[in-house]
PDB file of C-alpha atoms in Angstrom:
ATOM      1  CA  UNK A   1     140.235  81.951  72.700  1.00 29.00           C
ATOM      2  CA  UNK A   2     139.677  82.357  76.242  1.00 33.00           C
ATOM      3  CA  UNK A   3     138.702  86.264  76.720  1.00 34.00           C
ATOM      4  CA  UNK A   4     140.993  88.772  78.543  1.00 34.00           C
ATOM      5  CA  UNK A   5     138.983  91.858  78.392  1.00 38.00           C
ATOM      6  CA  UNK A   6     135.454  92.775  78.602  1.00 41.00           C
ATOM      7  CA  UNK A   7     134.140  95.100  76.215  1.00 41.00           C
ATOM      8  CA  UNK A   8     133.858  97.839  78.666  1.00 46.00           C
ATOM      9  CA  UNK A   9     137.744  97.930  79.235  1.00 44.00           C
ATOM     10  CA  UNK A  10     137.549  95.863  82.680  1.00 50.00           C
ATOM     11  CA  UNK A  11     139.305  92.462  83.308  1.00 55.00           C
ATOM     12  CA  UNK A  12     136.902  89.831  83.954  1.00 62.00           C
ATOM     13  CA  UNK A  13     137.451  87.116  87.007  1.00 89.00           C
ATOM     14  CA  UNK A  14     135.179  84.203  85.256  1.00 93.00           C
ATOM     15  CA  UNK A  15     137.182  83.613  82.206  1.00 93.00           C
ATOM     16  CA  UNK A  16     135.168  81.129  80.263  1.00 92.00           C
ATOM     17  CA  UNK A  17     134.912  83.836  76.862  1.00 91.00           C
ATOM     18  CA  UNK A  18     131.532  84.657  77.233  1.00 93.00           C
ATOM     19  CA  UNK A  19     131.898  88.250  76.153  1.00 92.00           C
ATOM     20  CA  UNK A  20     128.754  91.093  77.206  1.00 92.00           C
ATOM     21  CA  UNK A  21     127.594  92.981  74.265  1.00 93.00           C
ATOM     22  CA  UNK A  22     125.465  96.671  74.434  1.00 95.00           C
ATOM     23  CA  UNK A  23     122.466  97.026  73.191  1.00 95.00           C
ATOM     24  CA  UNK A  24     120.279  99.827  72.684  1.00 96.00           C
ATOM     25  CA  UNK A  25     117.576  99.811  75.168  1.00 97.00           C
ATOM     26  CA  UNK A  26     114.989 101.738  77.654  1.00 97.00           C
ATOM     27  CA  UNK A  27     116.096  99.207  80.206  1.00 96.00           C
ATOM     28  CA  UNK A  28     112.587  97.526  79.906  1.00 97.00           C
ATOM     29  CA  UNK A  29     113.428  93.666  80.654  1.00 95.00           C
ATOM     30  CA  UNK A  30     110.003  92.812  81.117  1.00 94.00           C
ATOM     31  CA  UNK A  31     106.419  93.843  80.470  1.00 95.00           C
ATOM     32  CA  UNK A  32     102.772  92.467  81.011  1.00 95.00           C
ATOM     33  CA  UNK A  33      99.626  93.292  79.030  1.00 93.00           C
ATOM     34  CA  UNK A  34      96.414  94.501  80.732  1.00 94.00           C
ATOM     35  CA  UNK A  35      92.894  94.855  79.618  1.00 94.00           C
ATOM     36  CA  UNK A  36      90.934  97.546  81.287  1.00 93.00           C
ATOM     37  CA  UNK A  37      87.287  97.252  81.995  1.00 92.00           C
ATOM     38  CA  UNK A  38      84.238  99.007  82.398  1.00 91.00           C
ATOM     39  CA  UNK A  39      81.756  98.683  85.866  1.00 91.00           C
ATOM     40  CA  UNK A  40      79.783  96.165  84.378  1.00 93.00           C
ATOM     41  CA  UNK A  41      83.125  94.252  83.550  1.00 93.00           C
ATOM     42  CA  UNK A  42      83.211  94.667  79.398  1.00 93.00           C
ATOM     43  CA  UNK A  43      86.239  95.274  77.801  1.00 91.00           C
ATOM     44  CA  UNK A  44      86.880  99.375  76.816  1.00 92.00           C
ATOM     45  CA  UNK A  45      89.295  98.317  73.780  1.00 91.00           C
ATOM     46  CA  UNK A  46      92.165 100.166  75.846  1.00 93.00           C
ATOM     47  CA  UNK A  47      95.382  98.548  77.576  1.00 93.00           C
ATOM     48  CA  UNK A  48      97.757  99.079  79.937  1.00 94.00           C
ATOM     49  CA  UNK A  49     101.256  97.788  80.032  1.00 96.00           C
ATOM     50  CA  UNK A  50     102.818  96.730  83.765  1.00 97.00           C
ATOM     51  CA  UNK A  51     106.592  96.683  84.031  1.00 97.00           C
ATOM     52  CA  UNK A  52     107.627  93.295  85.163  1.00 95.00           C
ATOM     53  CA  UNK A  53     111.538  93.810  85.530  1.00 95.00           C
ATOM     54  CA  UNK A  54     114.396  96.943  84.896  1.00 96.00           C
ATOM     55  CA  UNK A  55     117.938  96.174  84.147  1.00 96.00           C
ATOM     56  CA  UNK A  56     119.942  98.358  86.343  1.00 94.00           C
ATOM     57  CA  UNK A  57     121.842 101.299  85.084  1.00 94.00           C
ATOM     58  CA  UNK A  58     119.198 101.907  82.424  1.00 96.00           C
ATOM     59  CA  UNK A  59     117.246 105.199  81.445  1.00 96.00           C
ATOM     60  CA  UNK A  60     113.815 102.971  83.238  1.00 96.00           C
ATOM     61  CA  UNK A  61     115.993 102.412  86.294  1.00 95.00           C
ATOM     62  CA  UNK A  62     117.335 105.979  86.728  1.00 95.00           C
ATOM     63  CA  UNK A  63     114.044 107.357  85.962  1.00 94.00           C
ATOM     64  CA  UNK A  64     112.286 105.218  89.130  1.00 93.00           C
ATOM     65  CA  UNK A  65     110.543 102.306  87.169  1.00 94.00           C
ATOM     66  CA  UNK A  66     110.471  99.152  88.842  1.00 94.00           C
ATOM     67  CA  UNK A  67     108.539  96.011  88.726  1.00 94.00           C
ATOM     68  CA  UNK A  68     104.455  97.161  89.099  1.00 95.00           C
ATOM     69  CA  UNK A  69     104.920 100.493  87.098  1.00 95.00           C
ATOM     70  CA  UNK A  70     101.480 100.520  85.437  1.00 96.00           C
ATOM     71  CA  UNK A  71     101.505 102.681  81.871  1.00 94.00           C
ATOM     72  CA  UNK A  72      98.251 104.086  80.861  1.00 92.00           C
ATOM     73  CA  UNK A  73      99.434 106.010  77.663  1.00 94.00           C
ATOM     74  CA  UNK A  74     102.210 105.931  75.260  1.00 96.00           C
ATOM     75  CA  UNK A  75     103.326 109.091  73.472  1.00 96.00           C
ATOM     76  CA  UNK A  76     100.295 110.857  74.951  1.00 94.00           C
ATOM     77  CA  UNK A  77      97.772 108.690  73.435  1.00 94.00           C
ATOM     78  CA  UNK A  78      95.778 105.611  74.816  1.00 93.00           C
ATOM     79  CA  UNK A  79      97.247 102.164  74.291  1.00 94.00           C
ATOM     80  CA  UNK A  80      94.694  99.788  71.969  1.00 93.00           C
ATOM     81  CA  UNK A  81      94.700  96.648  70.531  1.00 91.00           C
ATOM     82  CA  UNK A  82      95.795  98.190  67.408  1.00 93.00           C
ATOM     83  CA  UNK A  83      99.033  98.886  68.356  1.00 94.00           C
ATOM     84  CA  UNK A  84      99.796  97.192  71.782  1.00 94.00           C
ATOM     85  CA  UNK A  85     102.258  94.790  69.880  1.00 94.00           C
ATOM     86  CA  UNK A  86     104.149  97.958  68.237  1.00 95.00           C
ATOM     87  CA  UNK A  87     103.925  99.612  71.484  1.00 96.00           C
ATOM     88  CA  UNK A  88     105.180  96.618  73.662  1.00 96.00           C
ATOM     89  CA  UNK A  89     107.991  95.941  70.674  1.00 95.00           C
ATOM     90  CA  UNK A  90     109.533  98.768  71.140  1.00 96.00           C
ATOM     91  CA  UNK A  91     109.968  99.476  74.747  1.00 96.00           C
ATOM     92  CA  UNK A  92     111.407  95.783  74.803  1.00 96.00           C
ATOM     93  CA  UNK A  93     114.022  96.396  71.600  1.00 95.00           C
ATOM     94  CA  UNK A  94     113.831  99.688  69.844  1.00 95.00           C
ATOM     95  CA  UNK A  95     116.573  99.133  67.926  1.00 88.00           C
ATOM     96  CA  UNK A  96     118.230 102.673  68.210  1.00 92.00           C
ATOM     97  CA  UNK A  97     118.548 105.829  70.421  1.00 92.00           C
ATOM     98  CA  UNK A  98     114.281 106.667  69.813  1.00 93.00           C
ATOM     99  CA  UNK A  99     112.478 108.665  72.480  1.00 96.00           C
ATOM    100  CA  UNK A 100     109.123 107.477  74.091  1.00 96.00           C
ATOM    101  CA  UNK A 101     106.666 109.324  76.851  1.00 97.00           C
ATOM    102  CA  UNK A 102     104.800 106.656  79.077  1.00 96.00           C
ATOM    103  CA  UNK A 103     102.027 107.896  81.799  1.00 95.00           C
ATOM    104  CA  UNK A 104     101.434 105.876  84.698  1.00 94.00           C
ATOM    105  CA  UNK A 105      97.795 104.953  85.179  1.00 93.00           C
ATOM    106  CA  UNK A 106      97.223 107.279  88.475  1.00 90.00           C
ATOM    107  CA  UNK A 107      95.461 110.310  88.696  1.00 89.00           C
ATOM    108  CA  UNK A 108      97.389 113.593  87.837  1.00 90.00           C
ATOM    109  CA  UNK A 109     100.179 111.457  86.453  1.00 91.00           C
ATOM    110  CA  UNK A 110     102.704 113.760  84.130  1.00 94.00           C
ATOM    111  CA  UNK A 111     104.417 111.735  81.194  1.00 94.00           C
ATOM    112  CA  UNK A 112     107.713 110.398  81.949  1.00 95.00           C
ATOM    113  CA  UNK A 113     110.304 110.825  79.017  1.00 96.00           C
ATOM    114  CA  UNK A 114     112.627 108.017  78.343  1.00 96.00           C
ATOM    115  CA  UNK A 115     115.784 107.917  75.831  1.00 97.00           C
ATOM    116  CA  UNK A 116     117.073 104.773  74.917  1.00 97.00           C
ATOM    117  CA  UNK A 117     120.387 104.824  74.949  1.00 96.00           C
ATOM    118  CA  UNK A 118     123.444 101.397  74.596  1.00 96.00           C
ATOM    119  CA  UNK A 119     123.391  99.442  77.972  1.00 96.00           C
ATOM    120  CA  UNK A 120     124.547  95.979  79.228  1.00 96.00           C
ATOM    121  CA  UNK A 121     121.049  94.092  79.741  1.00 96.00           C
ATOM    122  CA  UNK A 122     122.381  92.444  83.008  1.00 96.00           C
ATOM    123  CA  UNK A 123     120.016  89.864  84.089  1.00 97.00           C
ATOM    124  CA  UNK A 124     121.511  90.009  87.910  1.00 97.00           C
ATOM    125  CA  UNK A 125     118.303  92.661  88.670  1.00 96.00           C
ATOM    126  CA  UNK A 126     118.161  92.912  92.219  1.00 95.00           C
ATOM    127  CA  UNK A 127     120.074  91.675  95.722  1.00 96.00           C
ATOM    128  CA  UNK A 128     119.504  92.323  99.005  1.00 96.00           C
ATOM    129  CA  UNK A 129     119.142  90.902 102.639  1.00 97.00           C
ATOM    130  CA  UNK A 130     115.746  91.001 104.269  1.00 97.00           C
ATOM    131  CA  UNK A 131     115.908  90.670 107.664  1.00 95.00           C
ATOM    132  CA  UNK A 132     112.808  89.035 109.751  1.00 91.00           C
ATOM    133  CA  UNK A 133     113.288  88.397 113.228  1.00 91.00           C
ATOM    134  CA  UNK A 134     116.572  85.216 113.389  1.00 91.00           C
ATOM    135  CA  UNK A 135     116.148  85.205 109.559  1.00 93.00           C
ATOM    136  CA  UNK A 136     118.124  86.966 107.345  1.00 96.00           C
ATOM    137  CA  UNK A 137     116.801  86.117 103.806  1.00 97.00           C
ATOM    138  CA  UNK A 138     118.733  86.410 100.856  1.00 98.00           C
ATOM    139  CA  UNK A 139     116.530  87.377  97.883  1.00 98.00           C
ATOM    140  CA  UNK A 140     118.315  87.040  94.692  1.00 98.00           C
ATOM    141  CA  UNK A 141     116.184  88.468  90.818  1.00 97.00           C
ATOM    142  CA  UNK A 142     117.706  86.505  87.931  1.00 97.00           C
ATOM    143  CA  UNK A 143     115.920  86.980  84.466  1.00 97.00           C
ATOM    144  CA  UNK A 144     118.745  85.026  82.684  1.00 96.00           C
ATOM    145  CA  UNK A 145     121.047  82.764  83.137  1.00 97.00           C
ATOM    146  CA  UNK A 146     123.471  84.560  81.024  1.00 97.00           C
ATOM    147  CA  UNK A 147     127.319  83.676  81.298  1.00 97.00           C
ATOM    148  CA  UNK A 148     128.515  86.998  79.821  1.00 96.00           C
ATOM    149  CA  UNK A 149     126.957  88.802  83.396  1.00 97.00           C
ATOM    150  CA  UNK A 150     128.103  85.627  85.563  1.00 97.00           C
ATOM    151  CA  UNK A 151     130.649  88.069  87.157  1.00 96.00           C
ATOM    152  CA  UNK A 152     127.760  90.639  88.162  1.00 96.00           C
ATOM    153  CA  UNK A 153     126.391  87.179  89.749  1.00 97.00           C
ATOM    154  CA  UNK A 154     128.858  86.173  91.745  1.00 97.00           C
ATOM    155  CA  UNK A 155     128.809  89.667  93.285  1.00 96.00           C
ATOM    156  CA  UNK A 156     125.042  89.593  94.150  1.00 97.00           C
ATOM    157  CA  UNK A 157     126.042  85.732  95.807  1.00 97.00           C
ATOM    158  CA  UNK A 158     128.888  87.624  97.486  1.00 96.00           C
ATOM    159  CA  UNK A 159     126.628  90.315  98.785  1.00 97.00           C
ATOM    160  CA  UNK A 160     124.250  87.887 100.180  1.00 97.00           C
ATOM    161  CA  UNK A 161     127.102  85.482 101.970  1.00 97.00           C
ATOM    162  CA  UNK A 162     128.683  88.895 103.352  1.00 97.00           C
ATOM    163  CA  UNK A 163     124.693  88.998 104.671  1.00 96.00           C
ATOM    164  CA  UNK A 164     125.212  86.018 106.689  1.00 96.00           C
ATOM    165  CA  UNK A 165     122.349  85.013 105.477  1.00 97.00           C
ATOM    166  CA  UNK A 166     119.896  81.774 106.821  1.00 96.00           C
ATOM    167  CA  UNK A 167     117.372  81.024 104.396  1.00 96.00           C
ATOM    168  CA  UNK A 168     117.209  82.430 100.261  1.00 98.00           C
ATOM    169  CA  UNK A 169     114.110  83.292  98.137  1.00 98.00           C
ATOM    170  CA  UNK A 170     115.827  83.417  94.333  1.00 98.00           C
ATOM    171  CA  UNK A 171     113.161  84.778  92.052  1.00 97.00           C
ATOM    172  CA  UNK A 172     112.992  83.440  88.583  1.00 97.00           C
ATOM    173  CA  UNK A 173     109.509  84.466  87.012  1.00 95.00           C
ATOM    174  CA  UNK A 174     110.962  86.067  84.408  1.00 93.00           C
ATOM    175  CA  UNK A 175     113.945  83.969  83.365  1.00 95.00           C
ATOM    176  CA  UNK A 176     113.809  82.037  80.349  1.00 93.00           C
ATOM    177  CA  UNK A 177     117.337  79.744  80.489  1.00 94.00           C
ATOM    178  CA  UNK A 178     120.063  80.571  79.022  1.00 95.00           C
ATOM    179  CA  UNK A 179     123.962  78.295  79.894  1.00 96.00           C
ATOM    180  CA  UNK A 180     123.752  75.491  81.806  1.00 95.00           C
ATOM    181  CA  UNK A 181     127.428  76.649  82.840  1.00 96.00           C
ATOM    182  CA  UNK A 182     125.922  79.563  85.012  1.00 97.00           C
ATOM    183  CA  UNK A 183     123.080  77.330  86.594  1.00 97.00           C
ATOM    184  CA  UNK A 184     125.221  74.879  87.499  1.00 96.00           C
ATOM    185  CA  UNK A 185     127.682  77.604  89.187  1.00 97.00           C
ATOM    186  CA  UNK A 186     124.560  79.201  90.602  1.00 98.00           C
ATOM    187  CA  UNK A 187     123.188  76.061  92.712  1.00 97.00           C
ATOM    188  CA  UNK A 188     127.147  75.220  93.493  1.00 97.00           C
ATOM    189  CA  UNK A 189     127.230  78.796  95.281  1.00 97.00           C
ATOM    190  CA  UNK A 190     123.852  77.836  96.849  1.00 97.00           C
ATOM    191  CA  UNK A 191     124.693  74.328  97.620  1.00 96.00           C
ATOM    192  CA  UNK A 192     128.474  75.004  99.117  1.00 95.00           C
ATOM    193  CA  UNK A 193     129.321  71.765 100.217  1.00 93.00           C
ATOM    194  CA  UNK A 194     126.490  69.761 100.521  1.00 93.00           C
ATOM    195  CA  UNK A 195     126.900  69.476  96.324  1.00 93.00           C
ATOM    196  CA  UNK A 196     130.492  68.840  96.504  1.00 90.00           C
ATOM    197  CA  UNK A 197     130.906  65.704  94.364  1.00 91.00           C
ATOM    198  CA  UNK A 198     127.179  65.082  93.882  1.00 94.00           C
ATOM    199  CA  UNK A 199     125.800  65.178  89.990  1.00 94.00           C
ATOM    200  CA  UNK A 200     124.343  68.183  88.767  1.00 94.00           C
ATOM    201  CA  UNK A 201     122.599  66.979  85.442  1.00 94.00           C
ATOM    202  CA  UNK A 202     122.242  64.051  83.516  1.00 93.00           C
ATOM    203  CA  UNK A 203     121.560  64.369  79.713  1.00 91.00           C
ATOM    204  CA  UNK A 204     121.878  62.561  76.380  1.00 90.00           C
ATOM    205  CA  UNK A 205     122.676  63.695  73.186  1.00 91.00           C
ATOM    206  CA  UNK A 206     120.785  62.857  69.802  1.00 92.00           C
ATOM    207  CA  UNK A 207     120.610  58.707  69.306  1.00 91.00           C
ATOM    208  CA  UNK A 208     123.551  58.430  67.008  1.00 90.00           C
ATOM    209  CA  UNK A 209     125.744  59.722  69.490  1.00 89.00           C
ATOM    210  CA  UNK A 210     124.367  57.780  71.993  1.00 91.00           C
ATOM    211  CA  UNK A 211     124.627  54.722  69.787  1.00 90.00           C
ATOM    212  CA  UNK A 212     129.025  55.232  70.073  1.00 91.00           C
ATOM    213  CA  UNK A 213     128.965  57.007  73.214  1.00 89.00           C
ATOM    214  CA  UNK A 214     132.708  56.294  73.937  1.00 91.00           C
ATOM    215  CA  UNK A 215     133.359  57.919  70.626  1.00 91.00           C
ATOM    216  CA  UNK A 216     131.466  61.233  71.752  1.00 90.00           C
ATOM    217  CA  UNK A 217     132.639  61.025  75.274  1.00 90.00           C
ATOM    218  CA  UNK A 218     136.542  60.949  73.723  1.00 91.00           C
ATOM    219  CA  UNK A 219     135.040  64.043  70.870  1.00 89.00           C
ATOM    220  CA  UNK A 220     133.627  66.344  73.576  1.00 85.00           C
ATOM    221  CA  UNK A 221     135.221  65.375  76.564  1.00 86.00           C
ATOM    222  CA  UNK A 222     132.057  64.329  78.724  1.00 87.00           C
ATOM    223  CA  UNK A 223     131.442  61.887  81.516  1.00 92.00           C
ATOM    224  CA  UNK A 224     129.594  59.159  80.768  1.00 92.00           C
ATOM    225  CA  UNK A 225     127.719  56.490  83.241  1.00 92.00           C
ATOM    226  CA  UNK A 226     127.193  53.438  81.871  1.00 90.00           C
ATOM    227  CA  UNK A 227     124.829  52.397  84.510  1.00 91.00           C
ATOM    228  CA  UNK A 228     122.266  55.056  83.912  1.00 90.00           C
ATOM    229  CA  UNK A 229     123.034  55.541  80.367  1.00 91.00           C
ATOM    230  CA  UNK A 230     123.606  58.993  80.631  1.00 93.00           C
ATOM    231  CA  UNK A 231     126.201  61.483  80.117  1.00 92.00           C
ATOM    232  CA  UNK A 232     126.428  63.578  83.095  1.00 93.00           C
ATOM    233  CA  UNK A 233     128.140  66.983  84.881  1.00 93.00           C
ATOM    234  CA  UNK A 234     129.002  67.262  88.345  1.00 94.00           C
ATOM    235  CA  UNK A 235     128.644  70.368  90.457  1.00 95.00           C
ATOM    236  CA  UNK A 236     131.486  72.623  89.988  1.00 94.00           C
ATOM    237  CA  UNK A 237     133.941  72.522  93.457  1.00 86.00           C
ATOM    238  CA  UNK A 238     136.240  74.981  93.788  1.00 85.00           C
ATOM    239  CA  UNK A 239     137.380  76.385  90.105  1.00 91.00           C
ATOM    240  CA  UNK A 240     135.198  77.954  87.545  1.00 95.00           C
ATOM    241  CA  UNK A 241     136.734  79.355  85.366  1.00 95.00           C
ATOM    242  CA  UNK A 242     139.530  81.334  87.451  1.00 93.00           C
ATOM    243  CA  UNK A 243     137.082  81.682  90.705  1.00 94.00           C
ATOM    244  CA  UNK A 244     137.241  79.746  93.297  1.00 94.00           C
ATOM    245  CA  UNK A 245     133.586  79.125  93.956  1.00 95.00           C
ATOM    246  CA  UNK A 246     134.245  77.863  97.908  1.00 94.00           C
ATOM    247  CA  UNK A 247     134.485  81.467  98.707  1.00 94.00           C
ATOM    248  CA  UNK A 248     131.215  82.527  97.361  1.00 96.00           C
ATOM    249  CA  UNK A 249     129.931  78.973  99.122  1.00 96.00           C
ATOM    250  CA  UNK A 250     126.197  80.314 100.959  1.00 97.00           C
ATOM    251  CA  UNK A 251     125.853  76.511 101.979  1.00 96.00           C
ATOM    252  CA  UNK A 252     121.801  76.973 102.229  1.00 96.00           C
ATOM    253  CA  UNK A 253     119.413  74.520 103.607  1.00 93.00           C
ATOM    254  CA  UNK A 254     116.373  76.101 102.459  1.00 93.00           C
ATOM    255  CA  UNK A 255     115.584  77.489  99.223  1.00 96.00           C
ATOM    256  CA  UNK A 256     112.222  79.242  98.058  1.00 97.00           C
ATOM    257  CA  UNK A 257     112.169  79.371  94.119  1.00 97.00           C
ATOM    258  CA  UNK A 258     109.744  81.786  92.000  1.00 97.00           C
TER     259      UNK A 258
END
């Protein structure tokens, strides 16, 4: 049933049924481990934990955490091998509405109280337009290529087409997949129409679909080519789901992926 409402009350423009769920959360997307070390370079059994991404609209965002926030202590207390996974656990899921204290690892740091609380973990985490001298970069941070937030997408593409912008840097280092749906409108927006009418993917399924591949190209509805034995999905021109994707068309010729 295609979806007509998003949980938080709004009307959606990609209709596709992908619904976003809350979750109870610090707004932690992302952390990274670090051992700390004497002067002669030996481990001092403590850790540190680096924030590596911040959903927006999140206790971590509204309290100033961004990517590079180094934690020293957790609840007043050093972080150790003996409970870095419990530690690191929890600011990634806690599961409920708990309250932590995390010290940044400077001198005369104050602990920072955090409350997690139900937000949307949107993966769209930053966009904005860096301009450097007849550039005007587009930098795009997408931890996930989540369908659910492909609405929140589409307005960080927008933002960066209202840029007028000539080259994009779309940082990935912390996305793990997700729908090939949303990747495939992604690189259409890059694209524009240079993609128009190109293939996106090629893929097979398991070998005893392959073996009556008419039969599963009739069950699922796929495109088939019989010349490189592959089903295959073309880049999307024009609809997705309800948007027309030509007017979100950034038409780039370069494109720096982290």
């Amino acid at each position: 049933t295609p979806l007509t409402k998003a949980v938080d009350g709004t009307k959606p423009e990609v209709n596709h049924g992908v619904a976003k769920k809350k979750e109870y959360g610090f707004g932690i997307a992302g952390l990274m481990g670090v051992r700390f070390v004497d002067g002669n370079n030996q481990p001092t059994g403590e850790y540190g934990l680096v924030v590596t991404s911040v959903y927006p609209d999140s206790p971590a965002s509204e309290a100033g955490f961004r990517r590079g926030t180094f934690f020293a202590q957790y609840n007043g207390a050093a972080i150790t091998a003996a409970n870095l996974n419990s530690v690191y656990g929890t600011l990634i899921a806690p599961g409920g509405a708990s309250t932590v204290k995390l010290t940044e690892n400077k001198q005369g740091a104050q602990p920072v109280s955090l409350t997690a609380r139900e937000i949307y973990p949107n993966p769209v985490i930053h966009s904005e337009v860096i301009t450097s001298g007849a550039h005007r970069i587009g930098y795009l941070v997408y931890d996930s290529f989540d369908a659910a937030y492909d609405d929140e997408l589409l307005a960080a593409v927008k933002k960066l087409k209202d840029g007028n912008i000539t080259d994009m840097v779309l940082d990935l280092r912390n996305n793990g997949g997700g729908h090939v749906i949303s990747s495939n409108m992604l690189s259409s927006c890059i694209g524009g129409a240079a993609c128009r009418d190109k293939v996106f993917q090629f893929y097979r399924y398991n070998e005893e679909c392959m073996a009556s591949w008419e039969q599963t190209a009739e069950l699922f509805g796929q495109k088939y080519d019989p010349a490189a034995e592959r089903f295959y999905e073309k880049f999307y021109d024009g609809d997705y789901y309800g948007v027309d994707l030509r007017n979100y068309a950034l038409n780039m010729t370069r494109l720096y992926v982290l």
